[in-house]
Amino acid sequence: MPMETLKRWFQKKSEESLPTPGQPVNLRRIMPYGDQMNDGAMQLSFTLPVDHSPEAKEAARLYVEKLGFHEIHVANAEAIGAGFTYFVVFARAKHAIDFTKVKVAKADFQKLDFDQVMKLADEKLKRRLVVIGATTGTDAHTVGLDAIMNMKGYAGDPGLERYPCFKVVNLRSQVDNKELVEAALELKADVILISKLVTQRGQHLQDLKDLLPLLKENKKLNQPLLKIVGGPRMTHAIAVKLGYDAGFGPGTLPSEVASFIVHEYSKKAK
Ligand code: B12
């Protein structure tokens, strides 16, 4: 084949393999995408509790095969200490899902900006709400909670301390559940914010479960009392299932939390 024809052939083939811009995606059958639409290409990473060796690499490949993947390529295998190897594997998945049937539990409120929240608060709230927050149990991570509560806020979005409609008290980290309830009582809290980052062995869920009866049995606490949780592994569905009013995950902005508080509190206080 002459060189020019060969070049044109490669050009045509590579264009065919790219998704055409604007080409409609079949939302009833979506699957991971790498080079070509619906090729199922995925990157997986995991650790196996064995020393780095050719057998370890093969074990990683066999494991991914057992998960139902095909065209498996162990791209990287690295010893990460005695008895452990970390892998990066490229493989193709077979399964597709119907995106039109995917449902996610979301807190029902309109996301407002600072001025809109303040306008709604002027209309709906009779007084400033007391918002307290803590990271509970042994969890020492404070950055996420600070991002929501502190004046400076997060990603250019001012924190709750900036809102005149809230009186904000950040109790910071490693606050015991009992201390949190005592603080809620003393400060006459209307809203409790709890941040959980350490999720090992489900400790975050246990701490959150343990707090609820303590709040319930204390009849002197303000009512309504909004209980809101957040953290990188938190979802609204998990929070609601546990018995909380809302759950916020990664990337949450303070204005979203402020919008939820004003909306939900005014609904419950009716
Ligand atoms: C910084 C950091 C630390 C710092 C914390 C400093 C501080 N003052 O906070 C230090 C070095 C002290 C630390 C210690 C430890 N850490 Co650490 N840490 C991190 C790290 C790298 C970043 C966390 C962070 O600041 N994120 C930035 C903020 C802005 O994001 P965010 O927390 O997700 O918050 C946002 C949302 O989630 C949400 N949000 C969060 N909380 C709340 C609360 C409410 C009410 C709402 C509405 C929203 C909300 O809004 C925020 C803004 O959008 C994470 C890894 C990671 N990338 O997440 C590990 C990580 C959380 N740490 C981890 C671990 C294991 C530890 C240690 C146990 C390590 C050790 N063996 O000593 C200790 C734990 C100490 C303890 N007793 O808790 C693990 C947790 C694993 C797990 N799933 O359980 C992680 C995930 C790292 C990892 N991959 O292993 N850590």
XYZ file of C-alpha atoms and ligand atoms in Angstrom:
361
model
C 0.000 0.000 0.000
C 1.479 3.440 -0.873
C 2.464 5.640 2.074
C -0.249 8.271 1.472
C -3.009 5.637 1.329
C -1.668 4.083 4.508
C -1.669 7.486 6.257
C -5.272 8.135 5.152
C -6.272 4.648 6.381
C -4.776 5.309 9.835
C -6.366 8.760 9.944
C -9.792 7.306 9.077
C -9.434 4.484 11.621
C -8.411 6.824 14.426
C -11.291 9.184 13.617
C -13.735 6.257 13.656
C -12.484 5.198 17.067
C -13.111 8.625 18.646
C -16.587 9.518 19.870
C -18.023 12.051 17.422
C -18.687 15.346 19.232
C -22.401 15.710 19.750
C -23.065 12.044 18.988
C -25.960 10.994 21.237
C -24.995 8.570 24.002
C -27.438 5.750 24.679
C -28.314 6.574 28.282
C -30.146 3.274 28.651
C -26.866 1.422 28.222
C -23.826 3.221 29.562
C -20.488 1.661 30.416
C -16.949 2.889 31.127
C -15.190 4.628 28.278
C -11.466 4.693 27.421
C -10.500 4.916 23.728
C -13.754 4.021 22.028
C -17.343 4.433 23.112
C -18.532 1.385 25.077
C -15.103 -0.236 25.221
C -15.520 -0.794 28.978
C -11.956 0.377 29.692
C -11.261 0.851 33.384
C -8.316 1.472 35.670
C -8.333 -0.371 38.972
C -5.942 -0.014 41.877
C -5.636 -2.238 44.922
C -3.228 -3.905 47.321
C -2.664 -7.628 47.874
C -1.130 -8.922 51.110
C 1.813 -10.667 49.419
C 5.422 -9.734 48.603
C 6.130 -8.248 45.165
C 6.905 -11.119 42.713
C 5.845 -12.444 39.296
C 3.338 -14.649 41.179
C 1.905 -11.582 42.901
C 1.418 -9.893 39.508
C -0.308 -12.973 38.149
C -2.474 -13.179 41.273
C -3.589 -9.590 40.640
C -4.485 -10.462 37.040
C -6.383 -13.600 38.109
C -8.256 -11.643 40.748
C -9.418 -9.015 38.254
C -10.412 -11.807 35.857
C -12.478 -13.361 38.647
C -14.300 -10.031 38.996
C -15.529 -10.509 35.411
C -13.093 -8.230 33.546
C -11.292 -9.170 30.320
C -8.237 -7.893 28.355
C -6.437 -7.467 31.667
C -3.102 -5.677 31.839
C -1.238 -5.255 35.129
C 0.327 -1.886 34.345
C 2.102 -1.334 37.638
C 3.097 -3.464 40.621
C 5.015 -1.916 43.484
C 6.172 -3.249 46.842
C 4.693 -1.072 49.581
C 6.411 -2.632 52.562
C 7.147 -6.198 53.591
C 4.326 -8.513 52.593
C 2.264 -5.998 50.554
C 2.136 -5.123 46.847
C 0.171 -2.319 45.254
C -1.213 -2.755 41.716
C -2.582 -0.581 38.947
C -4.502 -2.662 36.430
C -6.152 -1.753 33.124
C -9.029 -4.007 32.099
C -12.305 -4.012 30.215
C -15.683 -4.390 31.875
C -18.575 -6.236 30.230
C -21.524 -4.718 31.990
C -23.633 -1.701 31.077
C -26.272 0.034 33.163
C -29.446 1.976 32.442
C -28.609 5.553 33.489
C -32.279 6.607 33.196
C -33.128 4.298 36.121
C -30.443 5.622 38.492
C -31.948 7.294 41.573
C -30.026 9.159 44.289
C -31.458 10.439 47.569
C -30.850 14.212 47.760
C -31.789 16.766 50.365
C -34.817 18.635 49.074
C -33.864 22.324 49.038
C -32.939 25.037 46.585
C -29.250 25.990 46.500
C -29.015 29.725 47.184
C -26.093 32.144 47.352
C -25.184 34.262 50.380
C -27.576 37.149 49.589
C -30.445 34.815 48.727
C -29.960 32.859 51.968
C -30.007 36.097 53.971
C -33.174 37.251 52.170
C -34.901 33.931 52.917
C -33.697 34.058 56.535
C -35.168 37.580 56.926
C -38.500 36.309 55.641
C -38.649 32.960 57.438
C -36.618 33.060 60.665
C -37.780 34.880 63.766
C -34.302 34.966 65.335
C -30.653 34.039 64.767
C -30.139 30.278 64.766
C -27.421 28.810 66.949
C -25.270 26.466 64.863
C -22.708 24.314 66.656
C -20.283 21.925 65.008
C -17.707 19.300 65.922
C -15.706 16.378 64.692
C -16.618 13.619 67.109
C -15.075 10.577 68.771
C -11.368 10.074 68.124
C -11.531 11.879 64.771
C -9.011 14.742 64.740
C -9.678 16.102 61.242
C -10.843 19.702 61.378
C -10.274 21.114 57.880
C -13.628 20.006 56.394
C -15.654 21.339 59.320
C -13.664 24.584 59.342
C -14.315 24.963 55.601
C -18.046 24.956 56.291
C -18.124 26.923 59.550
C -15.244 29.411 59.580
C -15.579 32.963 58.280
C -13.139 32.283 55.435
C -15.283 29.494 53.990
C -14.349 27.229 51.111
C -13.537 27.737 47.424
C -14.483 31.415 47.588
C -17.798 30.632 49.274
C -18.076 32.364 52.678
C -18.454 30.136 55.740
C -21.434 30.050 58.098
C -19.765 32.511 60.512
C -20.197 35.162 57.796
C -24.002 34.825 57.865
C -25.627 37.276 60.305
C -28.614 34.898 60.575
C -26.452 32.319 62.396
C -24.570 32.345 65.695
C -21.788 29.837 65.024
C -19.753 27.899 67.579
C -17.063 25.537 66.299
C -16.234 23.018 69.048
C -13.452 21.608 66.844
C -12.201 18.004 66.970
C -12.291 14.853 69.137
C -15.463 15.955 70.871
C -17.105 13.178 72.836
C -20.811 12.592 72.043
C -21.795 13.412 75.650
C -19.799 16.672 75.573
C -21.510 17.563 72.311
C -24.957 17.101 73.864
C -23.928 19.179 76.900
C -22.658 21.933 74.594
C -25.901 21.819 72.584
C -27.837 22.313 75.799
C -25.625 25.066 77.170
C -25.453 27.003 73.902
C -29.142 26.401 73.096
C -28.248 24.943 69.718
C -30.778 24.843 66.886
C -28.428 23.060 64.492
C -25.699 20.483 65.146
C -23.063 19.886 62.477
C -20.950 16.755 62.749
C -17.920 16.004 60.617
C -16.588 12.463 60.179
C -13.464 11.634 58.186
C -12.103 8.477 59.765
C -14.324 5.686 58.482
C -12.103 2.701 59.315
C -14.124 -0.232 60.688
C -17.289 1.844 60.317
C -16.359 3.935 63.377
C -17.999 7.031 61.895
C -21.333 5.212 61.621
C -21.088 3.870 65.186
C -20.333 7.327 66.632
C -23.242 8.810 64.689
C -25.608 6.036 65.833
C -24.529 6.459 69.477
C -25.236 10.192 69.440
C -28.909 9.957 68.458
C -30.305 8.339 71.649
C -28.325 10.822 73.756
C -29.984 13.695 71.885
C -33.401 12.058 72.057
C -33.358 11.423 75.800
C -32.400 15.025 76.607
C -35.773 16.783 76.708
C -34.286 20.238 77.414
C -32.691 20.582 73.983
C -34.204 23.067 71.536
C -36.793 21.713 69.133
C -36.646 21.537 66.198
C -32.994 20.542 66.347
C -31.398 19.960 62.948
C -28.728 17.271 62.858
C -26.440 17.462 59.843
C -23.426 15.291 59.050
C -20.665 15.623 56.513
C -17.396 14.130 55.316
C -15.730 12.698 52.236
C -17.508 9.341 52.575
C -20.872 10.763 53.599
C -23.993 10.789 51.448
C -27.478 12.113 52.071
C -28.833 8.549 51.837
C -26.485 7.250 54.579
C -27.278 10.200 56.863
C -31.048 9.871 56.481
C -30.899 6.110 57.020
C -29.065 6.708 60.303
C -31.727 9.204 61.410
C -30.075 12.548 60.569
C -31.688 15.394 58.631
C -29.061 15.604 55.910
C -25.666 14.358 54.814
C -23.132 16.308 52.754
C -20.174 14.825 50.895
C -16.960 16.017 49.241
C -16.906 19.458 47.674
C -19.802 20.780 49.765
C -19.994 24.577 49.864
C -21.020 26.462 53.007
C -23.815 28.227 51.068
C -25.392 24.809 50.345
C -25.415 24.031 54.068
C -26.747 27.521 54.853
C -29.510 27.086 52.238
C -30.475 23.724 53.709
C -30.522 25.038 57.297
C -32.785 28.016 56.572
C -35.091 26.005 54.327
C -35.381 22.964 56.608
C -35.536 24.850 59.907
C -38.327 27.138 58.743
C -40.257 24.101 57.441
C -39.859 22.192 60.731
C -40.506 25.201 62.977
C -43.945 25.862 61.448
C -5.221 16.569 56.328
C -5.397 15.126 56.767
C -4.955 14.803 58.071
C -4.418 15.841 59.033
C -5.629 16.536 59.692
C -5.318 17.973 60.081
C -6.545 18.666 60.530
N -6.367 19.574 61.440
O -7.652 18.404 60.094
C -3.611 14.926 60.015
C -2.195 14.801 59.514
C -3.577 15.370 61.475
C -4.324 13.582 59.818
C -4.290 12.565 60.729
C -4.804 11.311 60.500
N -5.380 10.883 59.345
Co -5.845 11.995 57.954
N -6.149 12.921 56.270
C -5.967 14.147 55.908
C -6.348 14.292 54.430
C -5.037 14.247 53.635
C -7.110 15.533 54.007
C -8.379 15.816 54.799
C -8.792 17.239 54.510
O -8.402 18.144 55.209
N -9.542 17.467 53.406
C -9.922 18.799 52.937
C -11.372 19.125 53.345
C -11.730 20.513 52.855
O -12.189 18.175 52.707
P -13.242 17.276 53.507
O -12.729 16.920 54.842
O -13.704 16.186 52.633
O -14.456 18.281 53.770
C -15.374 18.667 52.766
C -16.585 17.743 52.677
O -16.324 16.392 53.005
C -17.601 18.386 53.561
N -17.610 18.167 55.000
C -16.679 17.656 55.830
N -17.133 17.661 57.084
C -18.355 18.200 57.065
C -19.286 18.403 58.089
C -20.519 18.945 57.771
C -21.518 19.170 58.835
C -20.844 19.281 56.417
C -22.144 19.854 56.091
C -19.914 19.065 55.399
C -18.699 18.519 55.733
O -17.362 19.771 53.335
C -15.960 19.997 53.194
C -15.792 21.088 52.167
O -16.321 20.707 50.954
C -7.208 13.006 54.199
C -7.190 12.425 52.794
C -8.135 13.141 51.890
N -7.650 13.526 50.740
O -9.306 13.356 52.243
C -6.599 12.052 55.221
C -7.450 10.930 55.803
C -8.831 11.447 56.148
N -6.736 10.605 57.030
C -6.717 9.350 57.291
C -6.086 8.753 58.399
C -6.087 7.240 58.445
C -5.498 9.518 59.387
C -4.815 8.976 60.654
C -5.543 7.840 61.374
C -3.374 8.606 60.259
C -2.605 7.935 61.378
N -2.426 6.625 61.249
O -2.207 8.579 62.307
C -4.766 10.232 61.521
C -6.041 10.315 62.345
C -5.940 11.126 63.512
C -7.285 11.124 64.194
N -7.278 10.801 65.462
O -8.275 11.426 63.571
C -7.463 8.548 56.248
C -8.828 8.066 56.739
C -9.098 6.673 56.243
C -10.488 6.265 56.570
N -11.300 6.179 55.546
O -10.838 6.056 57.685
C -7.496 9.542 55.051
C -8.709 9.387 54.119
C -6.167 9.331 54.275
C -6.079 7.943 53.681
N -6.452 7.770 52.426
O -5.667 7.025 54.312
N -4.972 13.569 58.623
